[in-house]
Coordinates of N, CA and C in Angstrom, one line a residue:
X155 N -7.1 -4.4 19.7 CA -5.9 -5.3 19.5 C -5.8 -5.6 18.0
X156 N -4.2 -5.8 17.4 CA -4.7 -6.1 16.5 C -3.6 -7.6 16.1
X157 N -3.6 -8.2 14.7 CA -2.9 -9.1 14.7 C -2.1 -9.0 13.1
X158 N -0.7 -8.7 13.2 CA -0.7 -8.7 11.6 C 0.8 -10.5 11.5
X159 N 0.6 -10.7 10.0 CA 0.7 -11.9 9.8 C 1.8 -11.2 8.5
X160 N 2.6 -12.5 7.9 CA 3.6 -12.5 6.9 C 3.9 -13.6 6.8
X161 N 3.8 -13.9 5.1 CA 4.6 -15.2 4.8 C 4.8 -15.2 4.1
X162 N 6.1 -15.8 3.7 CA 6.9 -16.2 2.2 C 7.3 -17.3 1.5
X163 N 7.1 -17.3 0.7 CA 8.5 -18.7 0.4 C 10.0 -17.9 -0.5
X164 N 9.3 -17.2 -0.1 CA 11.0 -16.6 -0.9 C 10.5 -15.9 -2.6
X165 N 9.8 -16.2 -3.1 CA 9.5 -15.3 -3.8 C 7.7 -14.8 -4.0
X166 N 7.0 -15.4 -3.7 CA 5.9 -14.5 -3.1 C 5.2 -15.0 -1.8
X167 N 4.5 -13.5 -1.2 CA 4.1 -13.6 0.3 C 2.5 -13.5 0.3
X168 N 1.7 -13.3 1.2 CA 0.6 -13.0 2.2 C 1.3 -12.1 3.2
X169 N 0.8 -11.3 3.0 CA 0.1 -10.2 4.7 C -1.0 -9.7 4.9
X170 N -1.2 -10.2 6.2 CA -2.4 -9.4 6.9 C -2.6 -8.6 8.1
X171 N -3.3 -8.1 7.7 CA -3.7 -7.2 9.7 C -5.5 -7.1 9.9
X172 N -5.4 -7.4 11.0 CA -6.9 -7.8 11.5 C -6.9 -6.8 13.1
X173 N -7.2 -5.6 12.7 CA -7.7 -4.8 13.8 C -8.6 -4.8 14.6
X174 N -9.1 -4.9 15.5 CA -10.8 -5.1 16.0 C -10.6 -4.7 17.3
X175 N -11.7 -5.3 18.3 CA -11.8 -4.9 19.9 C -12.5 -6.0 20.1
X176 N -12.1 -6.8 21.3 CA -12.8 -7.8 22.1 C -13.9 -7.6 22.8
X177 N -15.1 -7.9 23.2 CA -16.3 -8.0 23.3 C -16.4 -9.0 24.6
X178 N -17.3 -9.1 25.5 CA -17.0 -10.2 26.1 C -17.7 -12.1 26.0
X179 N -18.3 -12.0 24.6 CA -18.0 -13.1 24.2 C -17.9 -12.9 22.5
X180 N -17.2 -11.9 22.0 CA -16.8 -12.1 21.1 C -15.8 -11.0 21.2
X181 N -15.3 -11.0 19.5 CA -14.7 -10.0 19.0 C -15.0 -9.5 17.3
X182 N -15.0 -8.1 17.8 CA -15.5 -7.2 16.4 C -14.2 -7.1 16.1
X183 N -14.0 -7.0 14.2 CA -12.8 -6.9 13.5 C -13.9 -5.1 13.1
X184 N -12.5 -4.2 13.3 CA -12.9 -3.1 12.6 C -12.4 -2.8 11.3
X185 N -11.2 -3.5 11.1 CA -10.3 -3.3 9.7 C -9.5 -4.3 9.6
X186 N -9.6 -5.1 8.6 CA -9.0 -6.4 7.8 C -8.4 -6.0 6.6
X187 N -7.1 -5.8 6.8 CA -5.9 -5.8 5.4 C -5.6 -7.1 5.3
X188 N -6.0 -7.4 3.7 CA -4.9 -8.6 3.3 C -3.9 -8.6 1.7
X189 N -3.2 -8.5 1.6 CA -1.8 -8.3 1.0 C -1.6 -9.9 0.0
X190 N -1.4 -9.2 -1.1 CA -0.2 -11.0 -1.4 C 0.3 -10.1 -2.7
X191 N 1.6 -10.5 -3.3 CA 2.3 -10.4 -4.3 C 3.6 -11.3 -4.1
X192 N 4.4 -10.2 -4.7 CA 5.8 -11.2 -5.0 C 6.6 -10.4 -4.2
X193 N 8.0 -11.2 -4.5 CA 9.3 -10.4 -3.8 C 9.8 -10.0 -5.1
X194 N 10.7 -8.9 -5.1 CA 11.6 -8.7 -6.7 C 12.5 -7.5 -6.0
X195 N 13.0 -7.2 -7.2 CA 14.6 -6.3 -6.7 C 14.4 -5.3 -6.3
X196 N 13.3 -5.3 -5.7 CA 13.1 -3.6 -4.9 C 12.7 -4.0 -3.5
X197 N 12.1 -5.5 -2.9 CA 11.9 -5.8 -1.9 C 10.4 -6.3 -2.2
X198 N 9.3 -6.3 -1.1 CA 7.9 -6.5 -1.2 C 7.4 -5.4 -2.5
X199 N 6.6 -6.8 -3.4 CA 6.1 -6.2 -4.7 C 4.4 -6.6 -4.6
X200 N 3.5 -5.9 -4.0 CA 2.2 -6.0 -4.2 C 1.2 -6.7 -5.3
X201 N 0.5 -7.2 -5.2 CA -0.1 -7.0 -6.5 C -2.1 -7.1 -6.5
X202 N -2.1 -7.3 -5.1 CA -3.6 -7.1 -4.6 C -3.6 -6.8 -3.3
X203 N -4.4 -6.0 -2.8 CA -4.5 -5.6 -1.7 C -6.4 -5.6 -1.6
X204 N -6.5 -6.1 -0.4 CA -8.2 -5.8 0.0 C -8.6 -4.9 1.4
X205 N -9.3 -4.8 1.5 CA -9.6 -3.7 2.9 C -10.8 -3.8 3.3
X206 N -11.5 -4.6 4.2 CA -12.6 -4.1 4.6 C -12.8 -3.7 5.9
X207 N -14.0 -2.6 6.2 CA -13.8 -2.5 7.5 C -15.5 -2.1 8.1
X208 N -15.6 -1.8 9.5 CA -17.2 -2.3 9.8 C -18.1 -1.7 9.0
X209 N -19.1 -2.1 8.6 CA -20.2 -1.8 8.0 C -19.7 -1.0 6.6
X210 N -18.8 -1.4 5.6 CA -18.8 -1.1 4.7 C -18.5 -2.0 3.8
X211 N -18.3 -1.9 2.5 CA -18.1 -3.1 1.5 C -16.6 -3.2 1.5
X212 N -16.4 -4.5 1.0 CA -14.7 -4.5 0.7 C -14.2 -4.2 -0.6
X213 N -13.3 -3.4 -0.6 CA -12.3 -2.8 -2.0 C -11.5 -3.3 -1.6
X214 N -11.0 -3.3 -3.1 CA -9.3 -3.9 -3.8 C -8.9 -3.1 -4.3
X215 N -7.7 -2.6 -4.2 CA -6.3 -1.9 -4.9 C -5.7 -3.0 -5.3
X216 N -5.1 -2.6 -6.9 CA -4.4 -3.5 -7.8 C -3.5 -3.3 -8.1
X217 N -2.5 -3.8 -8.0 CA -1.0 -3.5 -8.9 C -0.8 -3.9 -9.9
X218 N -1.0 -3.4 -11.0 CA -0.4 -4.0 -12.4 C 0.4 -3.9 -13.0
X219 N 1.4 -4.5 -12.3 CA 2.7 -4.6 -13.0 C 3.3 -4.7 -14.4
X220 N 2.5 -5.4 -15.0 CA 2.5 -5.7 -16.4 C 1.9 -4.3 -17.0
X221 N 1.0 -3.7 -16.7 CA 0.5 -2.4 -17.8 C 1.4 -0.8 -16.7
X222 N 2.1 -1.3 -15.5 CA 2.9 -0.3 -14.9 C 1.7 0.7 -13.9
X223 N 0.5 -0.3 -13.9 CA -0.7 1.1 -13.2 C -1.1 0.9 -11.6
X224 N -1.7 1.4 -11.2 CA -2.3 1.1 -10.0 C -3.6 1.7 -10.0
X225 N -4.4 0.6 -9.7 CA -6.1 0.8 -9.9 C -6.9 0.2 -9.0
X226 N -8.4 0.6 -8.9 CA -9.2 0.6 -7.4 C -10.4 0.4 -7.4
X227 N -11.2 -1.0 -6.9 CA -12.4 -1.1 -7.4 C -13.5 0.1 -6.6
X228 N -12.7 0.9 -6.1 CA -13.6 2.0 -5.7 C -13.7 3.3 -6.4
X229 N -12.7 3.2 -7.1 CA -13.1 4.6 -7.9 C -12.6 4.0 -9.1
X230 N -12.4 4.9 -10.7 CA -12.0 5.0 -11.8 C -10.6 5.8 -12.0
X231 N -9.9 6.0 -11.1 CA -8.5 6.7 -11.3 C -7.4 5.9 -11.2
X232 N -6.6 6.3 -11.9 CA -5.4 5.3 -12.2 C -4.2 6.1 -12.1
X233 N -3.2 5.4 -11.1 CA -2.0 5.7 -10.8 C -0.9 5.0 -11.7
X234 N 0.0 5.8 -12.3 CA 1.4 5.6 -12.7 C 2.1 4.2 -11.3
X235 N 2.6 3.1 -11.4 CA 3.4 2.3 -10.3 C 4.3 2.6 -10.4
X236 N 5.0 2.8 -9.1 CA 6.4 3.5 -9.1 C 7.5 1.8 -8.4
X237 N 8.5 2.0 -8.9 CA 9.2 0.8 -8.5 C 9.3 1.1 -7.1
X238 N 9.1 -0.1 -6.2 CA 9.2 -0.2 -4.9 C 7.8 0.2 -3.6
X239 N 6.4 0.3 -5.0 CA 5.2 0.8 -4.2 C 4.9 -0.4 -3.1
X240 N 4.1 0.1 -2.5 CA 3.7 -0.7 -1.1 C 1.8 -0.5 -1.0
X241 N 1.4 -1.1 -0.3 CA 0.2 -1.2 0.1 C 0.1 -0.7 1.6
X242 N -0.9 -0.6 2.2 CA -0.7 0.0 3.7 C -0.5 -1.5 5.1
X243 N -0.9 -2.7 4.0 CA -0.2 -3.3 5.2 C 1.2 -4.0 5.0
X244 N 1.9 -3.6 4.0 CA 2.8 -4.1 3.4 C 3.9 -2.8 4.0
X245 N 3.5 -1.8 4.2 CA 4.8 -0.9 4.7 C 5.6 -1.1 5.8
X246 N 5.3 -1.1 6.9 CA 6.0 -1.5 8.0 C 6.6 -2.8 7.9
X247 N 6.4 -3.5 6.9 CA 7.4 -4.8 6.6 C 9.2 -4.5 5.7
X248 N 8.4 -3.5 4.7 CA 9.0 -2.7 3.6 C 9.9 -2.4 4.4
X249 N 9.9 -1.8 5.1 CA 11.1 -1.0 5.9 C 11.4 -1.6 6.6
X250 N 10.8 -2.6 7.0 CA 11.8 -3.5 8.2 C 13.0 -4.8 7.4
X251 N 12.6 -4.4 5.7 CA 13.5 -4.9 4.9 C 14.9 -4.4 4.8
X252 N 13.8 -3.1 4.4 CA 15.4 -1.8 4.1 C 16.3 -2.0 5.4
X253 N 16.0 -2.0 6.8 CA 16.5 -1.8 7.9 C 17.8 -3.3 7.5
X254 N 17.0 -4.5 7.4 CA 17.5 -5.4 7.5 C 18.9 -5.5 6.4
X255 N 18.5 -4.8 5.1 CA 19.4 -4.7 3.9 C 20.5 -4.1 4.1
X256 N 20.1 -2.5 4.8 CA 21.3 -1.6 4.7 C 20.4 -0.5 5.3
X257 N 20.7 -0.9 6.7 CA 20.4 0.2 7.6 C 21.4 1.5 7.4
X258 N 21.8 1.9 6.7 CA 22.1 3.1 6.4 C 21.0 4.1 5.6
X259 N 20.7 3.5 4.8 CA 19.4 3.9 3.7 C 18.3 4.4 4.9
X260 N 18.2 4.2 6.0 CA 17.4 4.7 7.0 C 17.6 6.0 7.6
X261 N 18.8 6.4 7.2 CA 19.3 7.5 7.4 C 19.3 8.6 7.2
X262 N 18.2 8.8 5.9 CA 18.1 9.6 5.0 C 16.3 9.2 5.0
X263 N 15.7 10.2 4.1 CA 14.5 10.3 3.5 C 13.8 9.0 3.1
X264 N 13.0 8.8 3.3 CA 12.7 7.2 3.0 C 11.4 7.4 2.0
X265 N 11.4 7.4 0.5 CA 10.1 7.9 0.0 C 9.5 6.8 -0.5
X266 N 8.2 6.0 -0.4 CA 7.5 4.9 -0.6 C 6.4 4.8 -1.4
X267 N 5.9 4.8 -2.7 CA 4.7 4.8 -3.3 C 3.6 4.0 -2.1
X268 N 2.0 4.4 -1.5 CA 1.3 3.7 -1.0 C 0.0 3.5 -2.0
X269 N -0.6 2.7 -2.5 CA -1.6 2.8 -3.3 C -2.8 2.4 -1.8
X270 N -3.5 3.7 -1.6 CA -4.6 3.5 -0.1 C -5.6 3.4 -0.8
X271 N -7.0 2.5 -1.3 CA -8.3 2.1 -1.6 C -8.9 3.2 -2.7
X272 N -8.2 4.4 -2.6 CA -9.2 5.4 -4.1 C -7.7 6.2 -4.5
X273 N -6.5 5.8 -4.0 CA -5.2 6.7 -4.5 C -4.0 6.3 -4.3
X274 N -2.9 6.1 -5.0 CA -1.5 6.3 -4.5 C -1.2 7.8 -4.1
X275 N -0.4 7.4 -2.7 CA 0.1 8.5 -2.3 C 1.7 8.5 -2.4
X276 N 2.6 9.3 -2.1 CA 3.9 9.0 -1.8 C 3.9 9.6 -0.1
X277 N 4.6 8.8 0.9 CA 4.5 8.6 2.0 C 6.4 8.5 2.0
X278 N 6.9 9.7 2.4 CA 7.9 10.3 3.1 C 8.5 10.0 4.9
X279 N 9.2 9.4 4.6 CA 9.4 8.3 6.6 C 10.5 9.1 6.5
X280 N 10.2 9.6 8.0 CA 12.3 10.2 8.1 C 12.6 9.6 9.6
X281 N 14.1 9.5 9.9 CA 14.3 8.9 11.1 C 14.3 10.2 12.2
X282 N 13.5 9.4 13.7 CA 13.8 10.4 14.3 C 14.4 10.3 15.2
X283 N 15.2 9.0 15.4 CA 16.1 8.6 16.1 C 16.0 7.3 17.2
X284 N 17.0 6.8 18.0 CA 16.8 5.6 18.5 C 16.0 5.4 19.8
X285 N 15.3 4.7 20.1 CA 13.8 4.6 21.4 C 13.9 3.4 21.9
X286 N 14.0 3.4 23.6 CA 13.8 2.1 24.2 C 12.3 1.9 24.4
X287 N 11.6 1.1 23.8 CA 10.1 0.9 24.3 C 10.4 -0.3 25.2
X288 N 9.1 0.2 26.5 CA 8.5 -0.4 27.2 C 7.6 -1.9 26.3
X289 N 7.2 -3.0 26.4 CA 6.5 -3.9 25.7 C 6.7 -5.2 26.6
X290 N 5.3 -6.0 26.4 CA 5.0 -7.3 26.7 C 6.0 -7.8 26.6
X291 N 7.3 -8.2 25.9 CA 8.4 -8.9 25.5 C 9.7 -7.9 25.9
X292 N 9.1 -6.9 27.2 CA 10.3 -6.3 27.5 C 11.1 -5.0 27.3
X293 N 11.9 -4.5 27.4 CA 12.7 -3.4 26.9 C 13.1 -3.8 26.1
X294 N 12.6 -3.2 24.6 CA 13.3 -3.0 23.0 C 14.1 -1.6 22.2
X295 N 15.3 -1.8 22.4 CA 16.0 -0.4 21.0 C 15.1 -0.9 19.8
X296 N 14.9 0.0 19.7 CA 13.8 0.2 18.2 C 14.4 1.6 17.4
X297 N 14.3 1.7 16.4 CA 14.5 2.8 15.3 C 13.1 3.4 15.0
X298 N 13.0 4.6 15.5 CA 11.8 5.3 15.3 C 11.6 5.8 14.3
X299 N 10.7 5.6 12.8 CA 10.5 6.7 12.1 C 9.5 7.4 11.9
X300 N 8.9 8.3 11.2 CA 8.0 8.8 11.4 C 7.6 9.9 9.8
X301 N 6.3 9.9 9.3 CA 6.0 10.3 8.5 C 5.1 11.3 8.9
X302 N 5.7 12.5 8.6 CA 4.8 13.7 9.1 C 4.0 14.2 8.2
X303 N 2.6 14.6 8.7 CA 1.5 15.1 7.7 C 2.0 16.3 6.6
X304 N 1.5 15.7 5.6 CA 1.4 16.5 3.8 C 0.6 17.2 3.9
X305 N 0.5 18.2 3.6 CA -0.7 19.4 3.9 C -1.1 19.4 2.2
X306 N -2.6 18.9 1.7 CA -3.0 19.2 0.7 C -2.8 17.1 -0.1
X307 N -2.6 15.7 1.0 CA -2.1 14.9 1.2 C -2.5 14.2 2.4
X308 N -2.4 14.0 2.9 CA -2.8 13.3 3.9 C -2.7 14.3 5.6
X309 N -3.3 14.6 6.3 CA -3.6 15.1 7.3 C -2.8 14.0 8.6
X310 N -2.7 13.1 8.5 CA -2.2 12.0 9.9 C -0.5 12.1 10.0
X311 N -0.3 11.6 11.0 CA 0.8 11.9 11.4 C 1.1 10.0 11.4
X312 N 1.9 9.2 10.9 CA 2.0 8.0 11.3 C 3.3 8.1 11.7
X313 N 3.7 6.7 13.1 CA 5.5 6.9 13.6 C 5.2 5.5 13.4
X314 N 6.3 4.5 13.4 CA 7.0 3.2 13.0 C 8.0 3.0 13.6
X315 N 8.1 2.2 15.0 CA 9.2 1.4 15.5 C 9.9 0.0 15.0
X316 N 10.8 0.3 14.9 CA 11.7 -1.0 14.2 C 12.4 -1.7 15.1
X317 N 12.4 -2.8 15.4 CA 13.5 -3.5 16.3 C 14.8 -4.0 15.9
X318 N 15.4 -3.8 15.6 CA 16.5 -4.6 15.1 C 17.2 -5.9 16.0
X319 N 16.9 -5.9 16.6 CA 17.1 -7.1 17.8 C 16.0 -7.9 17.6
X320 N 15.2 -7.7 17.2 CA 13.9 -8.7 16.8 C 13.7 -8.5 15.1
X321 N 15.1 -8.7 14.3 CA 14.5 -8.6 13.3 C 14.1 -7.6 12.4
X322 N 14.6 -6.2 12.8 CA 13.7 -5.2 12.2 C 12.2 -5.1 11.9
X323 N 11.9 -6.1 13.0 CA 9.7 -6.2 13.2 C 9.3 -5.0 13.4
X324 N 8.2 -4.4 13.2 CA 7.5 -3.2 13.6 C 7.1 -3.8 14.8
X325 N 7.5 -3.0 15.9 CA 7.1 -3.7 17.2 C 5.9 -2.0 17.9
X326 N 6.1 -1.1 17.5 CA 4.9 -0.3 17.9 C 4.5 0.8 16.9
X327 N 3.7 0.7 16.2 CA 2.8 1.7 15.2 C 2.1 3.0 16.0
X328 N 1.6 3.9 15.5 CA 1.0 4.8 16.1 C 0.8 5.7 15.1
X329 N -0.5 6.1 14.9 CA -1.2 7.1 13.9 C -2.2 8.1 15.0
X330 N -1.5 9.3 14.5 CA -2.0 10.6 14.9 C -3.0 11.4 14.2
X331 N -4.3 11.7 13.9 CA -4.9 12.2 13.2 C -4.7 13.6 13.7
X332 N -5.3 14.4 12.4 CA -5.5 16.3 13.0 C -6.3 16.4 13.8
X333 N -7.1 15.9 13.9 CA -8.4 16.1 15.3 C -7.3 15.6 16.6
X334 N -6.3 15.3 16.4 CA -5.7 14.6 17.8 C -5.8 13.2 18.6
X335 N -7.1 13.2 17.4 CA -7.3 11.4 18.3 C -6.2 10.2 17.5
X336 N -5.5 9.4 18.9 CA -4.5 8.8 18.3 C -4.8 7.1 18.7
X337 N -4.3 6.3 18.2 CA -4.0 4.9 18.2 C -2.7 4.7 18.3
X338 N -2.2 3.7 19.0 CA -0.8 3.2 19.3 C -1.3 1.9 19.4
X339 N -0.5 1.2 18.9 CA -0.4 -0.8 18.8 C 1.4 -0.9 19.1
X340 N 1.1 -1.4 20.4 CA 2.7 -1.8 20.5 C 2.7 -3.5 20.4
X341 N 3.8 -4.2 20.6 CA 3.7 -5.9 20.2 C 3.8 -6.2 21.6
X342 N 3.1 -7.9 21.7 CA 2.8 -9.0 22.5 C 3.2 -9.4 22.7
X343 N 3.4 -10.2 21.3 CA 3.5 -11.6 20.7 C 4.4 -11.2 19.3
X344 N 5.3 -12.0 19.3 CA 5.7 -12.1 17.9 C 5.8 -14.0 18.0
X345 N 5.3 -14.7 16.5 CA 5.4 -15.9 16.7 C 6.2 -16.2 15.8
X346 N 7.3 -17.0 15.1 CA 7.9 -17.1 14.2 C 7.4 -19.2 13.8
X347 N 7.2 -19.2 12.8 CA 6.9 -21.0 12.3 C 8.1 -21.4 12.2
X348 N 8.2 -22.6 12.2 CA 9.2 -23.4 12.2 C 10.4 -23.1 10.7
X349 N 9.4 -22.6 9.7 CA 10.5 -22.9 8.6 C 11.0 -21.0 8.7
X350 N 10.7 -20.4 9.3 CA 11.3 -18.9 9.6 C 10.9 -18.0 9.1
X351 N 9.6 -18.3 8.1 CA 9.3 -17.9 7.5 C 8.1 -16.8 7.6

C-alpha cells in the first residue's frame, strides 16, 4: 500500500509517497519520496527531492534553479534543468495540472525533465485513451497515459490514470519492468483538508 500526500499554499508545496507493506503488527516502508519546491509558470517547480528505501541510505536530488543544474548526493554528474523538470514524486501531480489547465496539451506528446537519484531523464507520456476503472471509491473515467520504455534509457514501462471527476488525481499508477514483474496502486482514499489545499 502506499500513501502519497500534497500541499500548497499557492506558491510552494510538499509531496510525498510512502510505499511499504503491512506486517501484522507493523508496517515496513520500502520507499519514501519527499518533494518540496515552489509553483512558477510552468506548474510544480522542485527544488529537493529525497528517496529512501529499505536498507539503503537516503539521497537527495537538487534543483538549482539559480545556477540552471540538477545534482545528486549520489553521484558527481550534473544535469542541464530544463523548464518544467519534475521529480518522481512530483509527476503524476504535474500532469494532473496540465489535465486540469488545458486538457488538450494531453493530446499530444507530453515530454517531462525527471531528475531520478544519479540522472535526469526525459520521460515521454503519450495518451492512450479513456478507461473506466474499477476502485474503492467506485467506477472512475480516468485518462490513461502511458510512458513506454526508452531502449538505451530506462527499461520500465510506467501508465498514469487521471480522473478528471476527481480532480485530475492520479487515481491508479502501474509500473511494468522488462523482467515482467509489475506493481499497480490504484486509490482508496482520497482526503482533501478543509482549506482545499
Amino acid at each position: 500500500s502506499a500513501t502519497m500526500t500534497w500541499h500548497t499554499d499557492g506558491s510552494r508545496y510538499q509531496a510525498s509517497v510512502e510505499a511499504g507493506v503491512s506486517l501484522l503488527v507493523t508496517r515496513v516502508n520500502l520507499l519514501v519520496l519527499r518533494s518540496e519546491g515552489e509553483i512558477d509558470d510552468f506548474g510544480i517547480a522542485p527544488t529537493r527531492i529525497t528517496e529512501k528505501r529499505t536498507r539503503r541510505a537516503e539521497t537527495a536530488t537538487h534543483f538549482n534553479r539559480d545556477k540552471g543544474t540538477i545534482t545528486f548526493s549520489a553521484s558527481e554528474r550534473t544535469f542541464p534543468l530544463q523548464a518544467g523538470a519534475q521529480d518522481k514524486a512530483t509527476v503524476p501531480f504535474q500532469l494532473a495540472a496540465i489535465g486540469r489547465g488545458d486538457v488538450n496539451q494531453l493530446g499530444g506528446d507530453v515530454d517531462i525533465q525527471v531528475g531520478d537519484e544519479k540522472e535526469a531523464t526525459m520521460f515521454r507520456f503519450q495518451l492512450v485513451g479513456e478507461d473506466e476503472l474499477e476502485t474503492k471509491l467506485g467506477k472512475l473515467v480516468t485518462w490513461h497515459l502511458t510512458r513506454p520504455p526508452k531502449p538505451g534509457t530506462y527499461s520500465s514501462r510506467l501508465d498514469i490514470w487521471l480522473a478528471p471527476g476527481m480532480n485530475w488525481y492520479p487515481v491508479q499508477i502501474r509500473n511494468t519492468e522488462a523482467s515482467g514483474a509489475l506493481t499497480t496502486q490504484t486509490v482508496s482514499n482520497i482526503t482533501i483538508t478543509e482549506s482545499g489545499k
